[in-house]
CSV table of N, CA and C in Angstrom, one decimal:
chain,number,residue,atom,x,y,z
U,1,MET,N,-51.9,-55.1,-56.6
U,1,MET,CA,-52.4,-54.7,-55.6
U,1,MET,C,-51.3,-53.9,-54.9
U,2,ASP,N,-51.7,-52.4,-54.5
U,2,ASP,CA,-50.8,-51.9,-53.8
U,2,ASP,C,-50.3,-52.4,-52.8
U,3,THR,N,-48.8,-52.3,-52.3
U,3,THR,CA,-48.3,-52.7,-51.1
U,3,THR,C,-48.5,-51.7,-49.9
U,4,LEU,N,-49.2,-52.1,-48.9
U,4,LEU,CA,-49.3,-51.2,-47.7
U,4,LEU,C,-48.1,-51.1,-46.8
U,5,LEU,N,-47.6,-49.7,-47.0
U,5,LEU,CA,-46.4,-49.3,-46.4
U,5,LEU,C,-46.7,-48.5,-45.0
U,6,VAL,N,-46.8,-49.3,-43.7
U,6,VAL,CA,-46.9,-48.8,-42.7
U,6,VAL,C,-46.1,-48.1,-41.9
U,7,VAL,N,-46.1,-46.8,-41.4
U,7,VAL,CA,-44.6,-46.2,-40.9
U,7,VAL,C,-45.2,-45.9,-39.3
U,8,ASP,N,-44.2,-46.5,-38.6
U,8,ASP,CA,-44.4,-46.4,-37.2
U,8,ASP,C,-43.8,-44.9,-36.8
U,9,GLY,N,-44.7,-43.9,-36.6
U,9,GLY,CA,-44.4,-42.5,-36.6
U,9,GLY,C,-43.4,-42.2,-35.3
U,10,ALA,N,-43.7,-42.7,-34.1
U,10,ALA,CA,-43.0,-42.6,-33.1
U,10,ALA,C,-41.7,-43.1,-33.1
U,11,ASN,N,-41.5,-44.3,-33.6
U,11,ASN,CA,-40.1,-45.1,-33.9
U,11,ASN,C,-39.4,-44.2,-34.5
U,12,VAL,N,-39.9,-44.0,-35.9
U,12,VAL,CA,-39.1,-43.3,-36.8
U,12,VAL,C,-38.7,-42.0,-36.5
U,13,VAL,N,-39.8,-41.1,-36.0
U,13,VAL,CA,-39.3,-39.8,-35.6
U,13,VAL,C,-38.3,-39.9,-34.4
U,14,GLY,N,-38.2,-40.8,-33.4
U,14,GLY,CA,-37.3,-40.9,-32.6
U,14,GLY,C,-35.6,-41.4,-32.9
U,15,SER,N,-35.9,-42.0,-34.1
U,15,SER,CA,-34.6,-42.4,-34.6
U,15,SER,C,-33.5,-41.3,-34.7
U,16,VAL,N,-33.9,-40.1,-34.9
U,16,VAL,CA,-33.1,-39.1,-35.2
U,16,VAL,C,-33.1,-37.8,-34.0
U,17,PRO,N,-31.9,-37.7,-33.4
U,17,PRO,CA,-32.0,-36.7,-32.2
U,17,PRO,C,-32.0,-35.4,-32.6
U,18,ASP,N,-33.3,-35.0,-33.1
U,18,ASP,CA,-33.2,-33.5,-33.9
U,18,ASP,C,-34.0,-32.8,-32.7
U,19,ARG,N,-34.2,-33.0,-31.7
U,19,ARG,CA,-34.9,-32.4,-30.7
U,19,ARG,C,-36.5,-32.5,-31.0
U,20,TRP,N,-36.7,-33.6,-31.6
U,20,TRP,CA,-38.4,-33.9,-31.8
U,20,TRP,C,-39.2,-33.7,-30.6
U,21,TRP,N,-38.7,-34.3,-29.3
U,21,TRP,CA,-39.1,-34.3,-28.2
U,21,TRP,C,-39.9,-33.0,-27.6
U,22,ARG,N,-39.3,-31.8,-28.4
U,22,ARG,CA,-39.9,-30.4,-27.9
U,22,ARG,C,-41.0,-30.2,-28.7
U,23,ASP,N,-41.5,-30.9,-29.7
U,23,ASP,CA,-42.6,-30.8,-30.5
U,23,ASP,C,-42.9,-32.0,-31.5
U,24,ARG,N,-43.5,-33.0,-30.7
U,24,ARG,CA,-43.8,-34.3,-31.2
U,24,ARG,C,-44.8,-34.2,-32.3
U,25,ARG,N,-45.7,-33.4,-32.2
U,25,ARG,CA,-46.6,-33.2,-33.4
U,25,ARG,C,-45.9,-32.6,-34.7
U,26,GLY,N,-45.2,-31.5,-34.5
U,26,GLY,CA,-44.7,-30.9,-35.5
U,26,GLY,C,-43.7,-32.1,-36.2
U,27,ALA,N,-42.8,-32.9,-35.4
U,27,ALA,CA,-41.9,-33.8,-35.8
U,27,ALA,C,-42.8,-34.9,-36.8
U,28,ALA,N,-43.9,-35.2,-36.3
U,28,ALA,CA,-44.8,-36.0,-37.0
U,28,ALA,C,-45.4,-35.5,-38.5
U,29,GLU,N,-45.4,-34.2,-38.5
U,29,GLU,CA,-45.9,-33.6,-39.5
U,29,GLU,C,-44.8,-33.5,-40.6
U,30,ARG,N,-43.4,-33.3,-40.1
U,30,ARG,CA,-42.3,-33.2,-40.9
U,30,ARG,C,-42.1,-34.6,-41.6
U,31,LEU,N,-42.4,-35.6,-40.6
U,31,LEU,CA,-42.2,-37.0,-41.4
U,31,LEU,C,-43.1,-37.3,-42.4
U,32,ARG,N,-44.6,-36.9,-42.2
U,32,ARG,CA,-45.6,-37.0,-43.0
U,32,ARG,C,-45.1,-36.4,-44.2
U,33,ASP,N,-44.5,-35.1,-44.4
U,33,ASP,CA,-44.4,-34.5,-45.6
U,33,ASP,C,-43.1,-35.1,-46.3
U,34,THR,N,-42.2,-35.6,-45.5
U,34,THR,CA,-41.2,-36.2,-46.2
U,34,THR,C,-41.7,-37.5,-46.9
U,35,LEU,N,-42.6,-38.2,-46.3
U,35,LEU,CA,-43.1,-39.4,-47.1
U,35,LEU,C,-43.8,-39.0,-48.0
U,36,ALA,N,-44.7,-37.9,-48.0
U,36,ALA,CA,-45.3,-37.4,-49.2
U,36,ALA,C,-44.5,-37.2,-50.2
U,37,ASP,N,-43.4,-36.4,-49.9
U,37,ASP,CA,-42.5,-35.8,-51.0
U,37,ASP,C,-41.7,-37.0,-51.6
U,38,ARG,N,-41.1,-38.0,-50.9
U,38,ARG,CA,-40.2,-38.9,-51.4
U,38,ARG,C,-40.6,-40.3,-51.2
U,39,GLY,N,-41.4,-40.4,-50.4
U,39,GLY,CA,-41.9,-41.9,-50.0
U,39,GLY,C,-40.6,-43.1,-49.6
U,40,THR,N,-40.6,-44.1,-50.3
U,40,THR,CA,-39.2,-44.7,-50.1
U,40,THR,C,-39.0,-45.7,-51.4
U,41,GLU,N,-37.8,-45.8,-51.8
U,41,GLU,CA,-37.5,-46.7,-52.9
U,41,GLU,C,-37.2,-48.0,-52.3
U,42,ALA,N,-37.2,-48.2,-51.2
U,42,ALA,CA,-36.9,-49.6,-50.7
U,42,ALA,C,-38.1,-50.6,-51.1
U,43,VAL,N,-39.3,-50.2,-51.4
U,43,VAL,CA,-40.4,-50.9,-51.6
U,43,VAL,C,-40.8,-50.8,-53.1
U,44,PRO,N,-40.6,-51.7,-53.9
U,44,PRO,CA,-41.1,-51.4,-55.3
U,44,PRO,C,-42.4,-51.7,-55.7
U,45,GLY,N,-42.6,-50.8,-56.7
U,45,GLY,CA,-44.2,-50.8,-57.2
U,45,GLY,C,-44.9,-50.0,-56.4
U,46,PRO,N,-46.1,-49.7,-56.7
U,46,PRO,CA,-47.1,-48.9,-56.1
U,46,PRO,C,-47.2,-48.9,-54.7
U,47,VAL,N,-47.3,-48.2,-53.8
U,47,VAL,CA,-47.7,-48.3,-52.4
U,47,VAL,C,-48.7,-47.4,-51.9
U,48,GLU,N,-49.3,-47.8,-50.7
U,48,GLU,CA,-50.2,-46.8,-50.1
U,48,GLU,C,-49.5,-46.7,-48.7
U,49,ILE,N,-49.1,-45.6,-48.4
U,49,ILE,CA,-48.5,-45.0,-47.2
U,49,ILE,C,-49.3,-44.4,-46.1
U,50,VAL,N,-49.1,-45.3,-45.1
U,50,VAL,CA,-50.0,-45.1,-43.9
U,50,VAL,C,-48.9,-44.7,-42.7
U,51,LEU,N,-49.2,-43.7,-42.2
U,51,LEU,CA,-48.1,-43.0,-40.8
U,51,LEU,C,-49.2,-43.3,-39.6
U,52,VAL,N,-48.8,-44.0,-38.8
U,52,VAL,CA,-49.4,-44.2,-37.5
U,52,VAL,C,-48.7,-43.3,-36.5
U,53,VAL,N,-49.6,-42.6,-35.8
U,53,VAL,CA,-49.2,-41.4,-34.9
U,53,VAL,C,-49.8,-42.0,-33.5
U,54,GLU,N,-49.4,-41.4,-32.3
U,54,GLU,CA,-50.0,-41.8,-31.0
U,54,GLU,C,-49.7,-40.3,-30.2
U,55,GLY,N,-50.2,-40.5,-28.8
U,55,GLY,CA,-49.8,-39.5,-27.8
U,55,GLY,C,-50.1,-38.2,-28.6
U,56,ALA,N,-48.9,-37.4,-28.2
U,56,ALA,CA,-49.0,-35.8,-28.4
U,56,ALA,C,-48.9,-35.5,-29.9
U,57,ALA,N,-48.6,-36.7,-30.8
U,57,ALA,CA,-49.0,-36.5,-32.3
U,57,ALA,C,-50.3,-36.8,-32.9
U,58,ARG,N,-51.2,-37.3,-32.0
U,58,ARG,CA,-52.5,-37.5,-32.5
U,58,ARG,C,-53.0,-36.5,-33.2
U,59,GLY,N,-53.8,-36.6,-34.1
U,59,GLY,CA,-54.7,-35.6,-34.9
U,59,GLY,C,-53.6,-34.8,-36.1
U,60,VAL,N,-52.6,-35.4,-36.3
U,60,VAL,CA,-51.8,-34.8,-37.6
U,60,VAL,C,-52.6,-35.3,-38.8
U,61,GLU,N,-52.9,-34.3,-39.5
U,61,GLU,CA,-53.6,-34.3,-40.6
U,61,GLU,C,-53.2,-35.0,-41.9
U,62,PRO,N,-53.9,-35.9,-42.5
U,62,PRO,CA,-53.3,-36.6,-43.9
U,62,PRO,C,-53.0,-35.5,-45.1
U,63,VAL,N,-52.3,-36.0,-46.1
U,63,VAL,CA,-51.9,-35.1,-47.0
U,63,VAL,C,-52.1,-36.1,-48.2
U,64,PRO,N,-52.0,-35.5,-49.6
U,64,PRO,CA,-51.9,-36.5,-50.5
U,64,PRO,C,-50.8,-37.2,-50.7
U,65,GLY,N,-51.1,-38.5,-50.5
U,65,GLY,CA,-50.1,-39.6,-50.7
U,65,GLY,C,-49.7,-40.2,-49.4
U,66,VAL,N,-50.2,-39.6,-48.4
U,66,VAL,CA,-50.1,-40.3,-47.0
U,66,VAL,C,-51.1,-40.1,-46.1
U,67,ARG,N,-51.7,-41.4,-45.9
U,67,ARG,CA,-53.0,-41.5,-45.0
U,67,ARG,C,-52.4,-41.4,-43.5
U,68,VAL,N,-52.9,-40.8,-42.5
U,68,VAL,CA,-52.5,-40.6,-41.2
U,68,VAL,C,-53.6,-41.4,-40.2
U,69,GLU,N,-53.2,-42.3,-39.5
U,69,GLU,CA,-54.0,-43.0,-38.5
U,69,GLU,C,-53.4,-42.8,-37.1
U,70,SER,N,-54.4,-42.2,-36.3
U,70,SER,CA,-54.1,-41.6,-35.1
U,70,SER,C,-54.7,-42.7,-34.0
U,71,ALA,N,-53.6,-43.4,-33.4
U,71,ALA,CA,-53.7,-44.6,-32.4
U,71,ALA,C,-54.4,-44.2,-31.4
U,72,PRO,N,-55.9,-44.8,-31.2
U,72,PRO,CA,-56.7,-44.4,-29.7
U,72,PRO,C,-55.6,-44.8,-28.6
U,73,GLY,N,-54.7,-45.8,-28.7
U,73,GLY,CA,-54.0,-46.2,-27.5
U,73,GLY,C,-52.6,-46.5,-28.0
U,74,SER,N,-52.1,-47.6,-28.0
U,74,SER,CA,-50.7,-48.0,-28.5
U,74,SER,C,-50.7,-47.9,-29.8
U,75,GLY,N,-49.6,-47.4,-30.5
U,75,GLY,CA,-49.5,-47.2,-32.0
U,75,GLY,C,-49.1,-48.6,-32.3
U,76,ASP,N,-48.2,-49.3,-31.7
U,76,ASP,CA,-47.9,-50.8,-31.9
U,76,ASP,C,-49.1,-51.7,-32.4
U,77,ASP,N,-50.1,-51.4,-31.2
U,77,ASP,CA,-51.2,-52.4,-31.5
U,77,ASP,C,-51.9,-52.0,-32.8
U,78,LEU,N,-52.0,-50.7,-33.0
U,78,LEU,CA,-52.8,-50.5,-34.6
U,78,LEU,C,-51.8,-50.8,-35.6
U,79,ILE,N,-50.7,-50.7,-35.5
U,79,ILE,CA,-49.8,-51.3,-36.5
U,79,ILE,C,-49.9,-52.7,-36.9
U,80,VAL,N,-50.1,-53.5,-35.8
U,80,VAL,CA,-50.3,-55.0,-35.8
U,80,VAL,C,-51.6,-55.3,-36.3
U,81,GLU,N,-52.6,-54.4,-36.3
U,81,GLU,CA,-54.1,-54.8,-36.8
U,81,GLU,C,-54.0,-54.2,-38.2
U,82,LEU,N,-53.2,-53.3,-38.4
U,82,LEU,CA,-53.1,-53.0,-40.0
U,82,LEU,C,-52.5,-53.9,-40.9
U,83,ALA,N,-51.5,-54.6,-40.3
U,83,ALA,CA,-50.6,-55.8,-40.9
U,83,ALA,C,-51.5,-57.0,-41.0
U,84,ALA,N,-52.3,-57.1,-39.9
U,84,ALA,CA,-53.1,-58.4,-39.9
U,84,ALA,C,-54.3,-58.1,-41.0
U,85,GLY,N,-54.9,-57.1,-40.9
U,85,GLY,CA,-55.8,-56.9,-42.2
U,85,GLY,C,-55.3,-57.0,-43.4
U,86,ALA,N,-54.1,-56.5,-43.6
U,86,ALA,CA,-53.6,-56.8,-45.0
U,86,ALA,C,-53.2,-58.3,-45.4
U,87,ALA,N,-52.9,-58.9,-44.4
U,87,ALA,CA,-52.8,-60.3,-44.5
U,87,ALA,C,-54.1,-61.1,-44.9
U,88,ARG,N,-55.0,-60.6,-44.1
U,88,ARG,CA,-56.5,-61.2,-44.6
U,88,ARG,C,-56.8,-61.1,-45.8
U,89,SER,N,-56.6,-59.8,-46.4
U,89,SER,CA,-56.9,-59.5,-47.8
U,89,SER,C,-56.1,-59.9,-48.9
U,90,GLY,N,-54.9,-60.5,-48.4
U,90,GLY,CA,-53.9,-61.0,-49.2
U,90,GLY,C,-52.8,-59.8,-49.9
U,91,ARG,N,-53.1,-58.8,-49.2
U,91,ARG,CA,-52.3,-57.7,-49.6
U,91,ARG,C,-50.9,-57.6,-49.0
U,92,PRO,N,-49.9,-57.3,-49.8
U,92,PRO,CA,-48.5,-57.2,-49.2
U,92,PRO,C,-48.5,-56.1,-48.2
U,93,CYS,N,-47.6,-56.2,-47.2
U,93,CYS,CA,-47.7,-55.2,-46.3
U,93,CYS,C,-46.3,-55.0,-45.8
U,94,VAL,N,-45.5,-54.0,-45.6
U,94,VAL,CA,-44.3,-53.7,-45.1
U,94,VAL,C,-44.3,-52.6,-43.9
U,95,VAL,N,-43.6,-52.9,-42.8
U,95,VAL,CA,-43.8,-51.9,-41.7
U,95,VAL,C,-42.5,-51.4,-41.5
U,96,VAL,N,-42.4,-50.0,-41.3
U,96,VAL,CA,-41.2,-49.3,-41.0
U,96,VAL,C,-41.0,-49.1,-39.5
U,97,THR,N,-40.1,-49.7,-39.0
U,97,THR,CA,-39.8,-49.4,-37.5
U,97,THR,C,-38.4,-50.1,-37.2
U,98,ALA,N,-37.8,-49.6,-36.2
U,98,ALA,CA,-36.7,-50.5,-35.4
U,98,ALA,C,-37.1,-51.3,-34.2
U,99,ASP,N,-38.3,-51.0,-34.0
U,99,ASP,CA,-38.7,-51.8,-32.6
U,99,ASP,C,-38.8,-53.3,-32.8
U,100,ARG,N,-37.8,-53.9,-32.0
U,100,ARG,CA,-37.8,-55.5,-32.3
U,100,ARG,C,-38.9,-56.1,-31.9
U,101,GLU,N,-39.8,-55.9,-30.9
U,101,GLU,CA,-41.0,-56.5,-30.4
U,101,GLU,C,-42.1,-56.3,-31.5
U,102,LEU,N,-42.1,-55.2,-32.0
U,102,LEU,CA,-43.2,-54.8,-33.0
U,102,LEU,C,-42.9,-55.7,-34.1
U,103,ARG,N,-41.6,-55.6,-34.5
U,103,ARG,CA,-41.2,-56.4,-35.7
U,103,ARG,C,-41.5,-57.8,-35.7
U,104,HIS,N,-41.2,-58.4,-34.8
U,104,HIS,CA,-41.9,-60.0,-34.5
U,104,HIS,C,-43.3,-59.9,-34.7
U,105,ARG,N,-44.1,-59.0,-34.0
U,105,ARG,CA,-45.4,-58.9,-34.2
U,105,ARG,C,-45.9,-58.9,-35.5
U,106,VAL,N,-45.4,-58.0,-36.2
U,106,VAL,CA,-45.9,-58.0,-37.6
U,106,VAL,C,-45.4,-59.0,-38.7
U,107,GLU,N,-44.2,-59.4,-38.3
U,107,GLU,CA,-43.8,-60.4,-39.2
U,107,GLU,C,-44.8,-61.9,-38.8
U,108,ASP,N,-45.2,-61.9,-37.6
U,108,ASP,CA,-46.1,-63.3,-37.4
U,108,ASP,C,-47.4,-62.9,-38.2
U,109,GLN,N,-47.5,-61.6,-38.4
U,109,GLN,CA,-48.9,-61.4,-39.5
U,109,GLN,C,-48.6,-61.6,-40.8
U,110,GLY,N,-47.5,-61.8,-41.3
U,110,GLY,CA,-46.9,-61.9,-42.7
U,110,GLY,C,-46.2,-60.7,-43.2
U,111,ALA,N,-46.2,-59.7,-42.5
U,111,ALA,CA,-45.5,-58.3,-42.8
U,111,ALA,C,-44.0,-58.4,-43.0
U,112,GLY,N,-43.6,-57.7,-44.0
U,112,GLY,CA,-42.1,-57.4,-44.0
U,112,GLY,C,-41.8,-56.1,-43.1
U,113,CYS,N,-40.5,-56.0,-43.0
U,113,CYS,CA,-40.1,-54.8,-42.2
U,113,CYS,C,-38.7,-54.3,-42.7
U,114,LEU,N,-38.7,-52.9,-42.6
U,114,LEU,CA,-37.7,-52.0,-42.8
U,114,LEU,C,-37.3,-51.2,-41.6
U,115,GLY,N,-35.9,-50.5,-41.6
U,115,GLY,CA,-35.5,-49.8,-40.7
U,115,GLY,C,-35.9,-48.4,-40.9
U,116,PRO,N,-35.9,-47.5,-39.7
U,116,PRO,CA,-36.1,-46.0,-40.1
U,116,PRO,C,-35.4,-45.2,-41.4
U,117,ARG,N,-34.4,-45.8,-41.7
U,117,ARG,CA,-33.4,-45.3,-42.7
U,117,ARG,C,-33.9,-45.3,-43.9
U,118,SER,N,-34.7,-46.3,-44.1
U,118,SER,CA,-35.4,-46.3,-45.6
U,118,SER,C,-36.6,-45.4,-45.9
U,119,VAL,N,-36.9,-44.5,-44.8
U,119,VAL,CA,-37.7,-43.4,-45.2
U,119,VAL,C,-37.1,-42.0,-44.6
U,120,ARG,N,-36.0,-42.0,-43.8
U,120,ARG,CA,-35.6,-40.8,-43.2
U,120,ARG,C,-33.9,-40.5,-44.0
U,121,ARG,N,-33.9,-40.8,-45.2
U,121,ARG,CA,-32.6,-40.6,-45.7
U,121,ARG,C,-32.5,-39.1,-46.0
U,122,PRO,N,-31.4,-38.5,-45.9
U,122,PRO,CA,-31.1,-37.1,-46.2
U,122,PRO,C,-31.5,-36.6,-47.6
U,123,GLY,N,-31.6,-35.4,-47.8
U,123,GLY,CA,-32.1,-34.8,-49.0
U,123,GLY,C,-33.1,-34.1,-49.0
């Protein structure tokens, strides 16, 4: 069973001061493309990558290798729902975020956590 890798788009984009705030949607699209090109080496085996976006980044389209979920409200709440769904089905789940509160919430659902650098490495 593929590991579900859920990426907190707003948190990961915000982890690099590259003027992302001027074009939140464009920043989310660049992150999506990075995920599609490189994924992460921090999670072994096959993974399904889900990028969760919210706010001005809603509506970013998926690309091969990256499913994009636009949160109707809080991106954190959608991420917790995805982690809970994975737990119910017995599927391993890893969430990429630096948000401490979100980390606790998804860990309560049985998910593992990684920091933004696991997907934002240079290159």
